[in-house]
CSV table of C-alpha atoms and ligand atoms in Angstrom, one decimal:
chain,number,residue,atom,x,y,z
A,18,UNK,CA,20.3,-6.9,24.3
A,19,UNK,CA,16.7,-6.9,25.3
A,20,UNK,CA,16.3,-5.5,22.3
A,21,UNK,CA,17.8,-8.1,20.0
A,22,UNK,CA,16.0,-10.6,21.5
A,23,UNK,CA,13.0,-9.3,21.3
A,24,UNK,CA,13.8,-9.1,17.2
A,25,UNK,CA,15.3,-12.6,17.2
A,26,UNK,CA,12.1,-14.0,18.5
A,27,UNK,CA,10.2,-11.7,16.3
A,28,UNK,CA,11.4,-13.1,13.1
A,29,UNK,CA,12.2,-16.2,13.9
A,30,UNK,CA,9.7,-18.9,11.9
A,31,UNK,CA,7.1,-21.4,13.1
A,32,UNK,CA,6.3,-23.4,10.3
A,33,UNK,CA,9.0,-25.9,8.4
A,34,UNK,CA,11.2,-23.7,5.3
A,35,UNK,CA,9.2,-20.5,6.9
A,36,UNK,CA,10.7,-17.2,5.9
A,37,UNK,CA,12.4,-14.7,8.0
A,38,UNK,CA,11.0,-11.1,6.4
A,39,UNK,CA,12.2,-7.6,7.0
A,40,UNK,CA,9.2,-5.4,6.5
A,41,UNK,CA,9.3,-1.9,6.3
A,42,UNK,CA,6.7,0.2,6.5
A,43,UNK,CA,5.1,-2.3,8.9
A,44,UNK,CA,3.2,0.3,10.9
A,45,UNK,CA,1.5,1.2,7.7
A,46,UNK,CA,-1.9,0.4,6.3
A,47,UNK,CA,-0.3,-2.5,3.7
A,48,UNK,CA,2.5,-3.2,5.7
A,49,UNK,CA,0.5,-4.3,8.8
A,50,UNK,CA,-2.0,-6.1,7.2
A,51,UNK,CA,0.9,-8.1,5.2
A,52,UNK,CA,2.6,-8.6,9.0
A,53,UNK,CA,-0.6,-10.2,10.1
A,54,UNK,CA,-1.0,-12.2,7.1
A,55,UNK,CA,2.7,-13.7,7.7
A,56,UNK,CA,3.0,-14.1,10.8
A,57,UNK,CA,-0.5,-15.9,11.2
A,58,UNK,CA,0.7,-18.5,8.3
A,59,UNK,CA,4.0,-19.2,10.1
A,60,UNK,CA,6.6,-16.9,8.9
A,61,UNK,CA,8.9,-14.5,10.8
A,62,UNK,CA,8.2,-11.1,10.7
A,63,UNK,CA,10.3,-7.9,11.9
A,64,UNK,CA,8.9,-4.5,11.2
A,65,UNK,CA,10.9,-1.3,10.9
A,66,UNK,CA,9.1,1.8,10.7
A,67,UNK,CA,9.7,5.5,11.6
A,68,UNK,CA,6.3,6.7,12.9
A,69,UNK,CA,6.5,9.6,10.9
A,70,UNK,CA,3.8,12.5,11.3
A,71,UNK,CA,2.7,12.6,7.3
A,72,UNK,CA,-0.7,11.3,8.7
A,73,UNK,CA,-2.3,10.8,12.5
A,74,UNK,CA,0.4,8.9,13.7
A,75,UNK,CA,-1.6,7.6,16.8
A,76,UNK,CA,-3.3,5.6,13.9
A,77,UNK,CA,0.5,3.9,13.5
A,78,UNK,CA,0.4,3.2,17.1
A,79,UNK,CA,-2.6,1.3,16.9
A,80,UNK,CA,-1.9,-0.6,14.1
A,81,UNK,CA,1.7,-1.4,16.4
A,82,UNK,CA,-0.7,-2.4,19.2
A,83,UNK,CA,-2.4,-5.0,17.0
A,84,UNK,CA,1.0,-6.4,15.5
A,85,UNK,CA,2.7,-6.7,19.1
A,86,UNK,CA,-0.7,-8.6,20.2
A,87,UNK,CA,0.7,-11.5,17.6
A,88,UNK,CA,4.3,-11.3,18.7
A,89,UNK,CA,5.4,-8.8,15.9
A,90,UNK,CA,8.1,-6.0,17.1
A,91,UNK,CA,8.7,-3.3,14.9
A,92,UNK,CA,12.0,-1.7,15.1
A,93,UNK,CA,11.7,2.2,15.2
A,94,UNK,CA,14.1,3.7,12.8
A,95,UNK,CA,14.3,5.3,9.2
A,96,UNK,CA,15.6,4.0,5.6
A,97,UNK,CA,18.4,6.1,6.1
A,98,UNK,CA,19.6,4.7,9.1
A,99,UNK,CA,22.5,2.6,7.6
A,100,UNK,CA,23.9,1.3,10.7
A,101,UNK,CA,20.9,0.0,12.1
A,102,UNK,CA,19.4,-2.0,9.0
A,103,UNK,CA,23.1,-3.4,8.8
A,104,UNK,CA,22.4,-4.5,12.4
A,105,UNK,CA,19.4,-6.0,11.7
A,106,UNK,CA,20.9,-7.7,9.0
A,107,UNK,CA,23.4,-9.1,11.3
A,108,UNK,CA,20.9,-9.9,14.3
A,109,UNK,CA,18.8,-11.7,11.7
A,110,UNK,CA,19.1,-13.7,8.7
A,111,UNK,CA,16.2,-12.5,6.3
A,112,UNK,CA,15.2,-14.6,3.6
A,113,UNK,CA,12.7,-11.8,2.2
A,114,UNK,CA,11.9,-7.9,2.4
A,115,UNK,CA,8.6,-6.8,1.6
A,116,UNK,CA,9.7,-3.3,1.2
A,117,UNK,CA,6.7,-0.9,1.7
A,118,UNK,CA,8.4,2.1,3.6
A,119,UNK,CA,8.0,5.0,1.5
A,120,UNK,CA,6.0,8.9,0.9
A,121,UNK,CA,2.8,8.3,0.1
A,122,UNK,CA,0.1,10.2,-0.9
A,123,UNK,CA,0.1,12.2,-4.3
A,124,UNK,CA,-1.3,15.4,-3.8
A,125,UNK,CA,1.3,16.2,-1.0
A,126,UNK,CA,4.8,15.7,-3.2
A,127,UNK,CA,3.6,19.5,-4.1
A,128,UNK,CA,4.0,20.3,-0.7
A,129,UNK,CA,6.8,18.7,0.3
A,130,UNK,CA,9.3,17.6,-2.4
A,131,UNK,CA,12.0,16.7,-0.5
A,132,UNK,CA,10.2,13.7,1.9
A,133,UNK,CA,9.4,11.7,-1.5
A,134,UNK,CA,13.1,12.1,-2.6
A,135,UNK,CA,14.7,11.1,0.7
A,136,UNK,CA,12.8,7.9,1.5
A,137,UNK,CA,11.8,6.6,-2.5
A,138,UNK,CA,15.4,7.3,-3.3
A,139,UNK,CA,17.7,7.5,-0.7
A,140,UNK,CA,16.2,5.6,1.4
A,141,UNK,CA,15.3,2.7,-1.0
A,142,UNK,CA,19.1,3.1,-2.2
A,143,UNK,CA,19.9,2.4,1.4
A,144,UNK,CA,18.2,-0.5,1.7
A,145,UNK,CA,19.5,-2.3,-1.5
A,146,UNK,CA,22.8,-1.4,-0.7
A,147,UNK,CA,22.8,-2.8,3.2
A,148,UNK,CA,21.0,-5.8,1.3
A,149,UNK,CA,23.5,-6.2,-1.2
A,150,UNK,CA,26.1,-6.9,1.7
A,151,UNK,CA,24.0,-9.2,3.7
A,152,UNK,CA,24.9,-12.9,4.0
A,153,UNK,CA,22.5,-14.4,2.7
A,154,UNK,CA,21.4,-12.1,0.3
A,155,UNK,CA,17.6,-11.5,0.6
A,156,UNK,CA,15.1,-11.6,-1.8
A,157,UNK,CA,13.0,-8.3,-2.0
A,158,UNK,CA,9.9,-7.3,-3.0
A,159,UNK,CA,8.9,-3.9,-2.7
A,160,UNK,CA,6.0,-1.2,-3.0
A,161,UNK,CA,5.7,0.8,-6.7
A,162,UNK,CA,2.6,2.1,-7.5
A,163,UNK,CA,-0.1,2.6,-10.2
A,164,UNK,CA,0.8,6.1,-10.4
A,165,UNK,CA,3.9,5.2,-12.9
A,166,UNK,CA,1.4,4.8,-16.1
A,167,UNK,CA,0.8,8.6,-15.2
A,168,UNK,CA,-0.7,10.3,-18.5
A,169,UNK,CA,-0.4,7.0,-20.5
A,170,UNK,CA,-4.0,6.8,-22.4
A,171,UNK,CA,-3.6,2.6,-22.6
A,172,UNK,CA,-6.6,1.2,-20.9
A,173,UNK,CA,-5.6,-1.1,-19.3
A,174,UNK,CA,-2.7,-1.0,-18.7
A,175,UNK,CA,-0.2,-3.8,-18.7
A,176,UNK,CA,3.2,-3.9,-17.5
A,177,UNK,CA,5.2,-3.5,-21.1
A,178,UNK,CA,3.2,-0.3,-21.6
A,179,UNK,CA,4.8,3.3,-21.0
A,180,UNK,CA,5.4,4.8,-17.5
A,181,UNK,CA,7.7,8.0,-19.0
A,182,UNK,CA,5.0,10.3,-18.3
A,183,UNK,CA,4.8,10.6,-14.5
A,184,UNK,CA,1.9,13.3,-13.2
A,185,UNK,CA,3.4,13.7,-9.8
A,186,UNK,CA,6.9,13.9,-8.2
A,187,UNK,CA,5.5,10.8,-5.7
A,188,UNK,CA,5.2,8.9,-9.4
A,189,UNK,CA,8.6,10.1,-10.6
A,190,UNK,CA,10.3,8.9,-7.1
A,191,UNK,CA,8.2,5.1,-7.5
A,192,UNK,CA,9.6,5.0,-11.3
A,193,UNK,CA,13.4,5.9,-10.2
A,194,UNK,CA,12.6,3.0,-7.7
A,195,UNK,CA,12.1,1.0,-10.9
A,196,UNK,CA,15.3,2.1,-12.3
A,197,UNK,CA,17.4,1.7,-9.3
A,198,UNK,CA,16.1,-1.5,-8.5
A,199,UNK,CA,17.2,-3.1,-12.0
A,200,UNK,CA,20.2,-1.7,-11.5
A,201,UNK,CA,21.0,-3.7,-7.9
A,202,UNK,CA,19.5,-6.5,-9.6
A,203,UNK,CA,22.0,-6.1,-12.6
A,204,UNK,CA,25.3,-5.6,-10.9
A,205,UNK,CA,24.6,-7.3,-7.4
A,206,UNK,CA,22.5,-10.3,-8.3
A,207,UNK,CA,19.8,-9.0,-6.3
A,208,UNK,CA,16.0,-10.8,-6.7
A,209,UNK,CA,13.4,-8.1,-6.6
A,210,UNK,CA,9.7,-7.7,-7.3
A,211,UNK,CA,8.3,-4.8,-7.7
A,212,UNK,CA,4.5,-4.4,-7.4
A,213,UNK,CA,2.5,-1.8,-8.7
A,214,UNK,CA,-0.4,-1.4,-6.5
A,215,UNK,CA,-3.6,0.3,-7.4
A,216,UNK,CA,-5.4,2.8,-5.2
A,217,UNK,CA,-5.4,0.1,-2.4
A,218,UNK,CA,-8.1,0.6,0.5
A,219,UNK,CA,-9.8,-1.0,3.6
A,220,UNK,CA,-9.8,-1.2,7.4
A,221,UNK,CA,-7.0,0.3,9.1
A,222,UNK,CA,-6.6,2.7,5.9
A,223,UNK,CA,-4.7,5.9,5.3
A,224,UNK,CA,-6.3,9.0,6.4
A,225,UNK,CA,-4.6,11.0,3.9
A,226,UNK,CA,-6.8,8.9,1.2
A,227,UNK,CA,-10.0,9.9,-0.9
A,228,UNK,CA,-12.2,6.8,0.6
A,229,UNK,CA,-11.8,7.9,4.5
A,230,UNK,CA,-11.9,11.9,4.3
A,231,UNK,CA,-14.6,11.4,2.7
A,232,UNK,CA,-16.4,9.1,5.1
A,233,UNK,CA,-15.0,11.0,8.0
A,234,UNK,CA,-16.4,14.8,5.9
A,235,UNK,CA,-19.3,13.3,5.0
A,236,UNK,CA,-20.7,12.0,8.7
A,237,UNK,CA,-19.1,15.8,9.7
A,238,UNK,CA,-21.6,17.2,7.0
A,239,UNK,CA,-18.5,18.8,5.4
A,240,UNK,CA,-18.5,19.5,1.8
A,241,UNK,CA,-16.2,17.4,-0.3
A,242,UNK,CA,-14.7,18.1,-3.4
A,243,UNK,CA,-15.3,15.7,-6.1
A,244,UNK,CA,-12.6,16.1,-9.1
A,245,UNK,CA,-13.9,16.1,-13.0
A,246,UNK,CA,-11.2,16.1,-15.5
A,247,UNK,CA,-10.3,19.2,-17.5
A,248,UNK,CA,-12.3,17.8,-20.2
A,249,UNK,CA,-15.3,17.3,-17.7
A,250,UNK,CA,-15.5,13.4,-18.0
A,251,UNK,CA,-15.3,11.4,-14.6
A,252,UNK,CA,-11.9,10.6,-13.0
A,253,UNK,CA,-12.0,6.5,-12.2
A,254,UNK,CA,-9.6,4.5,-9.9
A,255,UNK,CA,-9.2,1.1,-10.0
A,256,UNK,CA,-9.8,0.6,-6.6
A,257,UNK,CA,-8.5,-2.6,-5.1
A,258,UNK,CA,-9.1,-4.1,-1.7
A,259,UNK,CA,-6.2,-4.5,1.5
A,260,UNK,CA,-7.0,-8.7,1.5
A,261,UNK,CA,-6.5,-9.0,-2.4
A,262,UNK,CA,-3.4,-6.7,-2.1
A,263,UNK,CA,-2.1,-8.7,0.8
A,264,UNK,CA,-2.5,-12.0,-1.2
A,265,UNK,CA,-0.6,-10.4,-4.0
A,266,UNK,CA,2.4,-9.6,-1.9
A,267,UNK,CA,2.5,-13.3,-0.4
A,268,UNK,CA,2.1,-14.8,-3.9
A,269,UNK,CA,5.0,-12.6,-4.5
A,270,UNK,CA,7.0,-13.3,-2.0
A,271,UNK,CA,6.2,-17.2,-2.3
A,272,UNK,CA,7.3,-17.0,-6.3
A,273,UNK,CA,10.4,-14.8,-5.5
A,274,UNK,CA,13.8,-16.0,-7.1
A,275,UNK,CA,16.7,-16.1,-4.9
A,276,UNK,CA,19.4,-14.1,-4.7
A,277,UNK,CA,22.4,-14.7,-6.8
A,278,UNK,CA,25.3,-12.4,-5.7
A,279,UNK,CA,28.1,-10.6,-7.7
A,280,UNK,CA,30.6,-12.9,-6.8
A,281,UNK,CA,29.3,-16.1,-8.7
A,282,UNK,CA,29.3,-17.0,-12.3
A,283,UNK,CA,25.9,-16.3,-13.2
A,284,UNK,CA,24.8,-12.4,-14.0
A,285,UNK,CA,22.2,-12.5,-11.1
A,286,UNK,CA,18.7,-13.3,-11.3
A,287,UNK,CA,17.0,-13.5,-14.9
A,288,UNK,CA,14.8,-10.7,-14.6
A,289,UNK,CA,13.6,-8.2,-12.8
A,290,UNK,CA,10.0,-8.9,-12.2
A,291,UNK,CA,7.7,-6.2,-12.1
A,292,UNK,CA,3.2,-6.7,-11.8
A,293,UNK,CA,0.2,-4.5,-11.4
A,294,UNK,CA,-2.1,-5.6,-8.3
A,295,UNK,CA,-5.1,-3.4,-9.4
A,296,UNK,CA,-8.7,-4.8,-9.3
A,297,UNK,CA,-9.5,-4.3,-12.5
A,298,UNK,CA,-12.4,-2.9,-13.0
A,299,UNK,CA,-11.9,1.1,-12.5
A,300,UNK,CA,-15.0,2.7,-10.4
A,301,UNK,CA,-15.7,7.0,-10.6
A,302,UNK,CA,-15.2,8.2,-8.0
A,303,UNK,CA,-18.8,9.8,-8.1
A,304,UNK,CA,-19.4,6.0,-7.5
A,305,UNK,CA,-17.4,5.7,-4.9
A,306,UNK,CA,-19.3,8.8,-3.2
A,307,UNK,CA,-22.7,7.0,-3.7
A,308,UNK,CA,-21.8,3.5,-2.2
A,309,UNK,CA,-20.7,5.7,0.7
A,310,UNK,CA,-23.8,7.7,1.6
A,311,UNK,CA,-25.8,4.5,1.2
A,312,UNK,CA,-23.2,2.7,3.7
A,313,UNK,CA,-23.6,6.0,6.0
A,314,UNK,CA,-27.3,6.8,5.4
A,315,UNK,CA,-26.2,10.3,4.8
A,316,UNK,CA,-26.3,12.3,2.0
A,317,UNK,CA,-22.9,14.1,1.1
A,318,UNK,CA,-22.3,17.4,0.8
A,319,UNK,CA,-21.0,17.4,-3.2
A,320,UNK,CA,-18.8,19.7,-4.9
A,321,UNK,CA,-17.8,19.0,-7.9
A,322,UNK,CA,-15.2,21.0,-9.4
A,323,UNK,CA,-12.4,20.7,-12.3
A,324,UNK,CA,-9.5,18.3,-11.4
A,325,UNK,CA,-6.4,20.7,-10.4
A,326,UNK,CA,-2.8,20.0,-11.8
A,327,UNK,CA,-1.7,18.8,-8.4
A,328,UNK,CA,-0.7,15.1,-9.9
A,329,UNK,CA,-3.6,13.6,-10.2
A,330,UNK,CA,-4.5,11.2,-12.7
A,331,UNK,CA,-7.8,10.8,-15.0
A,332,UNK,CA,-8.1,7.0,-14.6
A,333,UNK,CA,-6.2,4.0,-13.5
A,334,UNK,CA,-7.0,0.5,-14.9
A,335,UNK,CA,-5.2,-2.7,-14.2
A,336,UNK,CA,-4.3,-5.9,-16.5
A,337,UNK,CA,-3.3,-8.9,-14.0
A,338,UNK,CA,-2.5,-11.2,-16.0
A,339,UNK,CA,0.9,-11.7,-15.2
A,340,UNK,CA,0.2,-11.9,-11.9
A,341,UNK,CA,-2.7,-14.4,-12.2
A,342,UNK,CA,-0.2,-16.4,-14.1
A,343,UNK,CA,2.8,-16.4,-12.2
A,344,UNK,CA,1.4,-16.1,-8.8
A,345,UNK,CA,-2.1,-17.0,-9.3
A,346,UNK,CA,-3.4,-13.4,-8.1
A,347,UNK,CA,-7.1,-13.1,-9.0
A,348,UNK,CA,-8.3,-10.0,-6.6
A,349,UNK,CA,-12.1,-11.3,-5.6
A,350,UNK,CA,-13.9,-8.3,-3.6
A,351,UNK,CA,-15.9,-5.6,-5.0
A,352,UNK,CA,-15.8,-2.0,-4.1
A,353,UNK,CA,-19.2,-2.1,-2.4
A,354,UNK,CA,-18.6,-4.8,-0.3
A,355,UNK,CA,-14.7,-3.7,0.4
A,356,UNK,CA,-16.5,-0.4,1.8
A,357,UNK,CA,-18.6,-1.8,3.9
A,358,UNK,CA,-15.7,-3.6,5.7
A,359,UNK,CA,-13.9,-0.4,5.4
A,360,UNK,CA,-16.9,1.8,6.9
A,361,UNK,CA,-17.3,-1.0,10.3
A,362,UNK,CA,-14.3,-0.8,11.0
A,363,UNK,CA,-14.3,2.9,10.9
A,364,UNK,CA,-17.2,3.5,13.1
A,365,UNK,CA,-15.6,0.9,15.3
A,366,UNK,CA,-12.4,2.1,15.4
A,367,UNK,CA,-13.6,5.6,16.2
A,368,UNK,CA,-16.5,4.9,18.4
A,369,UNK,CA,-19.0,6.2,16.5
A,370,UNK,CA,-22.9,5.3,16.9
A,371,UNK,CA,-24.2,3.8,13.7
A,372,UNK,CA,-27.6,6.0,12.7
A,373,UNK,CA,-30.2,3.4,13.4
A,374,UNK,CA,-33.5,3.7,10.7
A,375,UNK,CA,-36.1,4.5,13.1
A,376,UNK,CA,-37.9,0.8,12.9
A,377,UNK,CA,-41.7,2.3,11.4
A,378,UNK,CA,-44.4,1.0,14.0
A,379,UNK,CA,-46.6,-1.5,12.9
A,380,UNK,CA,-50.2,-2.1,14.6
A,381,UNK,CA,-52.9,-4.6,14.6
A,382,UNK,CA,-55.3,-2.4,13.6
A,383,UNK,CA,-55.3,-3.9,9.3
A,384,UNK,CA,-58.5,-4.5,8.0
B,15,NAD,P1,1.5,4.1,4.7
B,15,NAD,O1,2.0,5.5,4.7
B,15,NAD,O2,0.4,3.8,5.6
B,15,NAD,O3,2.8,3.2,5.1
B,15,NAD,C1,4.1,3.5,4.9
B,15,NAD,C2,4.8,3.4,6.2
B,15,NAD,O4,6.2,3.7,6.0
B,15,NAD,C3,4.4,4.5,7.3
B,15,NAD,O5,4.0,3.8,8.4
B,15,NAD,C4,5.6,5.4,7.5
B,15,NAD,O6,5.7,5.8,8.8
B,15,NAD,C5,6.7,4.5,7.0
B,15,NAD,N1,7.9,5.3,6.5
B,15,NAD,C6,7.8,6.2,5.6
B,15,NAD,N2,9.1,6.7,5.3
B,15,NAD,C7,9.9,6.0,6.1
B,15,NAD,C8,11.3,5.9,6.2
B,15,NAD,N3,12.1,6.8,5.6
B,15,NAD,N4,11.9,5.1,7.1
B,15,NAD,C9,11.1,4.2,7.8
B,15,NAD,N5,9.7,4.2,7.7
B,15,NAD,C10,9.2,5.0,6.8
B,15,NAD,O7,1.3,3.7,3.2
B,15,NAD,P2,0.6,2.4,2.5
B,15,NAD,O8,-0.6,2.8,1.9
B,15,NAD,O9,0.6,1.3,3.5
B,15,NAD,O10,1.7,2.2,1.4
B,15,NAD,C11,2.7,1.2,1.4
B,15,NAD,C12,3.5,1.2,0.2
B,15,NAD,O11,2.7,1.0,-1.0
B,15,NAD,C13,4.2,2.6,-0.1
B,15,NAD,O12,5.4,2.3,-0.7
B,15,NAD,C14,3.2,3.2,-1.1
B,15,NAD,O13,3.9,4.2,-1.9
B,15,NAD,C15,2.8,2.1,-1.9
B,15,NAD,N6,1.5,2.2,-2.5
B,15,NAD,C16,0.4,2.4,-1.8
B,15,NAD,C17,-0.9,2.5,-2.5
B,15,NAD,C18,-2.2,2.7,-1.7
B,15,NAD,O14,-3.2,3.0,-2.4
B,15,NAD,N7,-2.2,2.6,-0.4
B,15,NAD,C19,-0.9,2.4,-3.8
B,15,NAD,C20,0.3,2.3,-4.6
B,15,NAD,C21,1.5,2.2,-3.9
B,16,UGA,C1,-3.5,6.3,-4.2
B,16,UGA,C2,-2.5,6.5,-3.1
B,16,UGA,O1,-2.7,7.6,-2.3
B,16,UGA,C3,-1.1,6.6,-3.6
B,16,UGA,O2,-0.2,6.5,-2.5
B,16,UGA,C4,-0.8,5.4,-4.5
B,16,UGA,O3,0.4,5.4,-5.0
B,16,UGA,C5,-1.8,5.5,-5.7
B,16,UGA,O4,-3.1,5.3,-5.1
B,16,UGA,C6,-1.6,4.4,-6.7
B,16,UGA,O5,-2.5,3.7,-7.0
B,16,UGA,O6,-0.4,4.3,-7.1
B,16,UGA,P1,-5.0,8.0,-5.5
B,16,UGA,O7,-5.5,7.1,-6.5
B,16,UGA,O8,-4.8,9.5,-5.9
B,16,UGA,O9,-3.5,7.5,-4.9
B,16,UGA,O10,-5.9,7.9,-4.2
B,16,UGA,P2,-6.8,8.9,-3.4
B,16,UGA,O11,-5.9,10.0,-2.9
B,16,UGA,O12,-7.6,8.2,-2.4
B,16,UGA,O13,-7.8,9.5,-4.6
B,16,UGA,C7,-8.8,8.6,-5.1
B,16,UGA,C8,-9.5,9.4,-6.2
B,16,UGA,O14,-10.3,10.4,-5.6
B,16,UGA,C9,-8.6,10.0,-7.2
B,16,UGA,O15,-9.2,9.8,-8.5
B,16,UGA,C10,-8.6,11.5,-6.9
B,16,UGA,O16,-8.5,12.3,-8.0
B,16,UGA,C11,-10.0,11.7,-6.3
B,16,UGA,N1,-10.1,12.7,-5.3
B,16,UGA,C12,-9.2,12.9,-4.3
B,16,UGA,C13,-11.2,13.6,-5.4
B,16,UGA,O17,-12.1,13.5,-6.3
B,16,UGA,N2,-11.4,14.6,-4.5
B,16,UGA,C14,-10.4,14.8,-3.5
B,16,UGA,O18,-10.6,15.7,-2.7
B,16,UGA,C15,-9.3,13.9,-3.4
């Protein structure tokens, strides 16, 4: 009982109309920053997250520190877990899930197949179909990715253009999400908004991610590897900051349909919306390397070597329009001043002195 009330207060709104959101993933790098955001503006928030070990999860627990500072409690508990989501749904009445649960990470799908498949699938499946019975039926918005353009040569690309050519198994489990997700809006009426996020980083970030090893190998003096494509030209991301992502997922949110229901006369919502969040204006990562030994005042240690078939793609390049005109998302920070954020709050975060220029002495003794 101490526990439900601790997740009645938790999502329970402050400000007049505020939303009640279920977000998953909420010990994560997006979804704490998007719990922050909410809860600061008014809005209940519950999190629900499983602490899994895929990265340091004492970085999870950190993040869970900062949330519970704002009166945010995260459930601990997987996708899976039927029972428990229908129990939240019964504790709680959620207007909105921002669902950002999922595998990350697109190198590791070759390692370990089977985690993208339970939660990007299953779990997702297991989500839509507790939400499917709720009363009221929430509106969702939840996670894709870049990754689904995979091969596709477009540049930029825009939403209509073709994702049947995923690189990675992590891409082929966030296109099935696609899939699914039309499907629950089809049959059950369900409102959902799928964003398609583009290499997102940023304080409180994802170890498992370019940007941070690098920092982190770079102040060790470790050699980094910096991928060419097979055809030698540079690989580019369009790397796009946590505060523009966040504002995306609250203009999403803010602009979501309701839910309709099967039971009703009307087919369910009109469309299933689906937008890029990308910053669009792709950076090499070479570039990305440079910006970070001038933020460190150390050189790296570069090695640059052919990009392996592990899922990888050559570039990544968003068109926002759509989102600019239905939500008014218009991402606003470059990646040099992004990393700088990024690289004080990792020096902070781990303690770690900042390498002071030695000031150069200056005497009297001109002229
Ligand atoms: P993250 O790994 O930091 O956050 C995901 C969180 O979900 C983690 O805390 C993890 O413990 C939790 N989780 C994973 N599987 C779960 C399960 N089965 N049940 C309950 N909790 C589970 O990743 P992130 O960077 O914050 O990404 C958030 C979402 O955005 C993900 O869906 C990711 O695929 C997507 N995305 C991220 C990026 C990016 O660059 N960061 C880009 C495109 C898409
Ligand atoms: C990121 C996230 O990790 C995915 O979860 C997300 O879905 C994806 O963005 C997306 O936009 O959809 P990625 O772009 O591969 O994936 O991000 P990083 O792993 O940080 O890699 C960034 C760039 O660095 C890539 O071009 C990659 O090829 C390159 N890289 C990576 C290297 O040059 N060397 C390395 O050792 C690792």
């Amino acid at each position: 009982a101490a526990w439900e009330k601790q997740v009645r207060h938790s999502s329970t709104p402050r400000r007049p109309n505020g939303f009640s959101v279920l977000v998953t993933g909420a010990a994560g790098f997006i979804g704490s920053h998007c719990s922050l955001a909410l809860k600061k503006r008014g809005d209940g928030v519950l999190g629900l997250d499983n602490f899994n070990n895929y990265y340091d999860p004492s970085l999870k627990r950190a993040r869970q520190k900062l949330l519970s500072k704002h009166q945010i409690f995260i459930v601990e508990g997987d996708l899976n877990d039927g029972p428990l989501l229908t129990k939240l749904f019964d504790v709680v009445p959620f207007t909105h899930v921002l669902h950002l649960a999922a595998q990350a990470g697109v190198r590791y799908a070759m390692q370990n197949p089977q985690s993208y498949v339970s939660s990007n699938i299953a779990g997702f499946v297991n989500l839509l179909e507790v939400a499917k019975a709720a009363n009221p039926q929430p509106s969702i918005v939840w996670a894709s990715s870049s990754s689904v353009y995979g091969l596709n040569t477009e540049n930029p690309f825009s939403e209509r253009d073709r994702t049947d050519q995923p690189a990675s198994l992590y891409a082929a489990t966030k296109k099935a999400g696609e899939e699914i997700a039309h499907t629950y809006n089809h049959i059950y009426g369900l409102a959902l908004t799928g964003l398609r996020f583009f290499t997102v980083y940023g304080p409180w970030g994802r170890p498992d991610m370019a940007y941070f090893f690098f920092t982190k190998d770079i102040l060790q003096g470790k050699p980094i590897d910096i991928y060419k494509t097979q055809d030698q030209k540079e690989v580019a991301r369009d790397f796009t900051y946590i505060d523009d992502v966040v504002k995306g997922c609250l203009g999403a949110l803010d602009t979501a349909e309701k839910s309709t229901g099967s039971g009703g006369k009307k087919r369910g919502p009109a469309q299933l919306r689906v937008y890029n969040l990308g910053n669009t204006s792709p950076v090499p990562v070479g570039r990305l390397v440079s910006i970070l030994e001038g933020l460190l005042t150390t050189k790296a240690k570069k090695h640059v070597i052919t990009m392996p078939r592990n899922g990888d793609v050559p570039f990544t390049h968003a068109n926002v329009t759509l989102a600019y005109k239905d939500f008014g998302y218009k991402p606003t920070t470059d990646l040099a001043t992004g990393l700088r954020k990024f690289v004080k709050w990792y020096v902070s975060y781990f303690g770690i002195e900042p390498r002071v220029k030695k000031e150069t002495q200056h005497t009297d003794e001109s002229g």
